[in-house]
mmCIF file of C-alpha atoms in Angstrom:
data_model
loop_
_atom_site.group_PDB
_atom_site.id
_atom_site.type_symbol
_atom_site.label_atom_id
_atom_site.label_comp_id
_atom_site.label_asym_id
_atom_site.label_seq_id
_atom_site.Cartn_x
_atom_site.Cartn_y
_atom_site.Cartn_z
ATOM 1 C CA MET A 1 105.609 94.331 114.276
ATOM 2 C CA THR A 2 105.095 95.955 110.971
ATOM 3 C CA THR A 3 105.361 99.904 111.850
ATOM 4 C CA THR A 4 105.513 101.385 108.371
ATOM 5 C CA GLN A 5 104.631 100.626 104.840
ATOM 6 C CA ARG A 6 106.111 101.719 101.405
ATOM 7 C CA PRO A 7 105.928 101.018 97.875
ATOM 8 C CA VAL A 8 108.205 98.588 96.090
ATOM 9 C CA ASN A 9 109.241 101.429 93.813
ATOM 10 C CA ASP A 10 108.564 105.207 93.840
ATOM 11 C CA GLY A 11 106.636 106.191 90.548
ATOM 12 C CA LEU A 12 105.098 102.925 89.889
ATOM 13 C CA PHE A 13 101.653 104.000 91.401
ATOM 14 C CA THR A 14 100.102 106.481 93.419
ATOM 15 C CA TRP A 15 101.308 106.399 97.224
ATOM 16 C CA PRO A 16 99.806 106.302 99.672
ATOM 17 C CA PRO A 17 96.444 105.816 98.219
ATOM 18 C CA SER A 18 93.382 107.682 99.875
ATOM 19 C CA ALA A 19 89.735 108.512 99.406
ATOM 20 C CA SER A 20 90.453 111.602 97.601
ATOM 21 C CA GLU A 21 93.426 110.025 95.505
ATOM 22 C CA PRO A 22 92.348 106.372 95.180
ATOM 23 C CA LEU A 23 95.167 103.900 93.893
ATOM 24 C CA ARG A 24 96.210 104.319 90.352
ATOM 25 C CA LEU A 25 99.083 102.944 88.084
ATOM 26 C CA ILE A 26 101.323 105.696 86.747
ATOM 27 C CA GLY A 27 101.994 105.243 83.107
ATOM 28 C CA SER A 28 102.645 107.776 80.502
ATOM 29 C CA GLU A 29 101.284 108.700 77.251
ATOM 30 C CA CYS A 30 103.534 109.941 74.095
ATOM 31 C CA THR A 31 102.657 113.283 72.828
ATOM 32 C CA ALA A 32 103.534 112.981 69.239
ATOM 33 C CA CYS A 33 101.862 109.590 68.768
ATOM 34 C CA GLY A 34 99.751 108.617 71.608
ATOM 35 C CA LEU A 35 101.153 105.143 72.612
ATOM 36 C CA VAL A 36 100.647 104.884 76.650
ATOM 37 C CA SER A 37 103.451 103.147 78.377
ATOM 38 C CA PHE A 38 103.600 101.233 81.766
ATOM 39 C CA PRO A 39 105.660 101.850 83.811
ATOM 40 C CA ALA A 40 105.844 105.318 82.893
ATOM 41 C CA ALA A 41 108.836 106.303 80.360
ATOM 42 C CA SER A 42 110.333 109.564 79.044
ATOM 43 C CA ASP A 43 110.770 108.287 75.335
ATOM 44 C CA CYS A 44 108.710 106.721 73.306
ATOM 45 C CA VAL A 45 109.372 103.057 72.082
ATOM 46 C CA ARG A 46 107.026 103.775 68.835
ATOM 47 C CA CYS A 47 108.233 106.902 67.548
ATOM 48 C CA ALA A 48 111.204 107.661 69.372
ATOM 49 C CA SER A 49 109.794 110.761 70.471
ATOM 50 C CA ASP A 50 111.349 112.275 74.162
ATOM 51 C CA GLU A 51 108.115 114.255 75.012
ATOM 52 C CA SER A 52 105.359 112.441 77.170
ATOM 53 C CA ARG A 53 103.099 113.269 79.618
ATOM 54 C CA ILE A 54 102.149 111.393 83.049
ATOM 55 C CA ARG A 55 98.765 109.407 82.654
ATOM 56 C CA LEU A 56 97.027 107.788 85.594
ATOM 57 C CA LEU A 57 95.970 104.447 84.150
ATOM 58 C CA ALA A 58 92.533 103.054 84.668
ATOM 59 C CA ASP A 59 91.976 100.823 87.961
ATOM 60 C CA ARG A 60 89.765 98.267 86.461
ATOM 61 C CA GLY A 61 90.313 96.067 83.539
ATOM 62 C CA THR A 62 89.543 92.521 82.159
ATOM 63 C CA LEU A 63 91.917 89.670 82.594
ATOM 64 C CA TRP A 64 93.353 88.677 79.061
ATOM 65 C CA THR A 65 95.786 85.774 80.239
ATOM 66 C CA TYR A 66 97.297 84.120 83.221
ATOM 67 C CA THR A 67 99.676 81.484 84.633
ATOM 68 C CA THR A 68 100.535 80.499 88.313
ATOM 69 C CA GLN A 69 103.995 80.804 89.840
ATOM 70 C CA ASN A 70 104.365 77.444 91.864
ATOM 71 C CA PHE A 71 108.281 77.587 92.823
ATOM 72 C CA ARG A 72 110.161 80.385 94.466
ATOM 73 C CA PRO A 73 111.990 82.149 91.423
ATOM 74 C CA PRO A 74 115.919 82.286 91.684
ATOM 75 C CA SER A 75 117.150 84.990 93.887
ATOM 76 C CA PRO A 76 118.469 87.325 92.972
ATOM 77 C CA PRO A 77 116.674 89.052 91.310
ATOM 78 C CA TYR A 78 113.718 87.835 93.468
ATOM 79 C CA ASP A 79 113.720 89.086 97.067
ATOM 80 C CA GLY A 80 110.470 88.003 98.278
ATOM 81 C CA PRO A 81 109.797 86.125 101.096
ATOM 82 C CA GLU A 82 111.831 82.969 102.073
ATOM 83 C CA ASN A 83 108.639 81.088 102.954
ATOM 84 C CA PHE A 84 107.093 81.153 99.412
ATOM 85 C CA GLU A 85 103.161 80.568 98.724
ATOM 86 C CA PRO A 86 102.522 80.307 94.899
ATOM 87 C CA TYR A 87 100.513 83.112 93.258
ATOM 88 C CA ALA A 88 99.097 83.683 89.888
ATOM 89 C CA VAL A 89 100.641 86.344 87.418
ATOM 90 C CA GLY A 90 98.724 87.598 84.421
ATOM 91 C CA TYR A 91 98.005 90.426 81.629
ATOM 92 C CA VAL A 92 95.175 92.709 82.611
ATOM 93 C CA GLU A 93 93.755 94.952 79.539
ATOM 94 C CA LEU A 94 93.216 98.247 80.697
ATOM 95 C CA ALA A 95 90.726 99.120 77.916
ATOM 96 C CA GLY A 96 91.685 101.614 75.298
ATOM 97 C CA GLU A 97 95.299 101.977 77.120
ATOM 98 C CA LEU A 98 97.468 98.859 77.378
ATOM 99 C CA LEU A 99 97.981 95.653 78.824
ATOM 100 C CA VAL A 100 99.541 95.301 82.187
ATOM 101 C CA GLU A 101 101.490 92.293 83.663
ATOM 102 C CA ALA A 102 100.889 91.946 87.351
ATOM 103 C CA ARG A 103 100.547 89.642 90.043
ATOM 104 C CA LEU A 104 96.960 88.480 90.520
ATOM 105 C CA THR A 105 95.409 88.019 94.252
ATOM 106 C CA GLU A 106 93.516 85.102 93.397
ATOM 107 C CA PRO A 107 96.192 82.201 93.359
ATOM 108 C CA ASP A 108 93.561 79.330 92.224
ATOM 109 C CA PRO A 109 93.656 78.942 88.553
ATOM 110 C CA LYS A 110 90.199 77.414 89.118
ATOM 111 C CA LYS A 111 89.029 80.710 90.077
ATOM 112 C CA LEU A 112 90.120 82.789 87.413
ATOM 113 C CA ARG A 113 88.897 82.720 83.546
ATOM 114 C CA ILE A 114 90.023 84.833 80.789
ATOM 115 C CA GLY A 115 87.811 88.063 80.397
ATOM 116 C CA GLN A 116 87.305 88.188 84.206
ATOM 117 C CA ASP A 117 86.619 91.686 85.328
ATOM 118 C CA MET A 118 89.441 92.857 87.550
ATOM 119 C CA ARG A 119 90.296 95.764 89.894
ATOM 120 C CA LEU A 120 93.638 97.211 91.200
ATOM 121 C CA THR A 121 94.699 96.788 94.706
ATOM 122 C CA LEU A 122 97.895 96.601 96.901
ATOM 123 C CA VAL A 123 99.534 93.712 98.351
ATOM 124 C CA PRO A 124 102.333 93.094 100.606
ATOM 125 C CA TYR A 125 105.594 91.834 98.653
ATOM 126 C CA ALA A 126 108.005 91.749 101.719
ATOM 127 C CA VAL A 127 108.570 92.799 105.279
ATOM 128 C CA ARG A 128 112.216 94.526 105.437
ATOM 129 C CA ASP A 129 114.592 93.641 108.696
ATOM 130 C CA ASP A 130 113.310 97.070 110.436
ATOM 131 C CA GLY A 131 109.515 95.900 110.309
ATOM 132 C CA THR A 132 108.796 97.960 106.886
ATOM 133 C CA GLU A 133 106.316 96.382 105.080
ATOM 134 C CA VAL A 134 106.863 96.587 101.324
ATOM 135 C CA MET A 135 103.847 97.025 99.229
ATOM 136 C CA THR A 136 103.184 96.048 95.430
ATOM 137 C CA PHE A 137 100.449 96.365 92.774
ATOM 138 C CA ALA A 138 97.984 93.431 91.684
ATOM 139 C CA PHE A 139 94.442 92.911 90.183
ATOM 140 C CA ALA A 140 91.803 91.196 92.246
ATOM 141 C CA PRO A 141 88.674 89.449 90.630
ATOM 142 C CA VAL A 142 85.491 91.817 90.828
ATOM 143 C CA GLU A 143 82.782 90.052 92.724
ATOM 144 C CA GLU A 144 80.277 89.296 90.264
ATOM 145 C CA SER A 145 76.818 89.446 91.657
ATOM 146 C CA ALA A 146 75.231 86.690 88.876
ATOM 147 C CA GLU A 147 76.211 83.240 88.782
ATOM 148 C CA VAL A 148 78.803 82.734 85.823
ATOM 149 C CA GLU A 149 77.863 80.188 83.084
ATOM 150 C CA GLU A 150 80.420 77.264 83.509
ATOM 151 C CA PRO A 151 82.778 76.699 80.565
ATOM 152 C CA ALA A 152 82.572 73.631 78.511
ATOM 153 C CA GLU A 153 85.028 70.721 79.423
ATOM 154 C CA ALA A 154 88.305 71.119 77.110
ATOM 155 C CA GLY A 155 87.506 68.738 74.250
ATOM 156 C CA LYS A 156 83.695 68.654 74.203
ATOM 157 C CA PHE A 157 81.696 71.194 72.278
ATOM 158 C CA ALA A 158 78.083 71.855 72.447
ATOM 159 C CA GLN A 159 76.193 69.987 69.561
ATOM 160 C CA ALA A 160 74.047 71.790 67.165
ATOM 161 C CA GLU A 161 70.496 71.361 66.240
ATOM 162 C CA PRO A 162 70.532 70.184 62.722
ATOM 163 C CA VAL A 163 69.040 72.717 60.163
ATOM 164 C CA GLU A 164 66.749 71.660 57.286
ATOM 165 C CA GLU A 165 67.770 72.883 54.121
ATOM 166 C CA GLU A 166 64.484 73.881 51.476
ATOM 167 C CA ALA A 167 65.097 72.229 48.845
ATOM 168 C CA SER A 168 64.972 74.836 45.526
#
């Protein structure tokens, strides 16, 4: 029985999330050149400044690219559950900020598409021997109210109507 929860790493995201302080990733912004980093960094990789400020990142973005993890990664460094279930991982673009590599809550690649709206959430990562549930961040597809047009099958292209040119 799970008795408590804890973040996978302190300082990665706001913890615990609440109505007054919703879940956000904790990044940093270089005060010299404006580079936004995640996870937060005290030194800038662009200009080498050692002056930065904490920046709470957007909780919504768009799926930039993705792949699926279909086998249990080597351990170490992986320390997730022995009973491995495939999952998707991707880069989510937080507009005006950066790309974040993250686990995706939807493991079925047929239900994911580049450009899809995503929202930040928490998912269980592992349960420790003492029953503590370790939580990590992930991105989930935002439910779309309108039907999305199906993409063309690979290798098939729409035929354009012929255009008649005027003789000059």
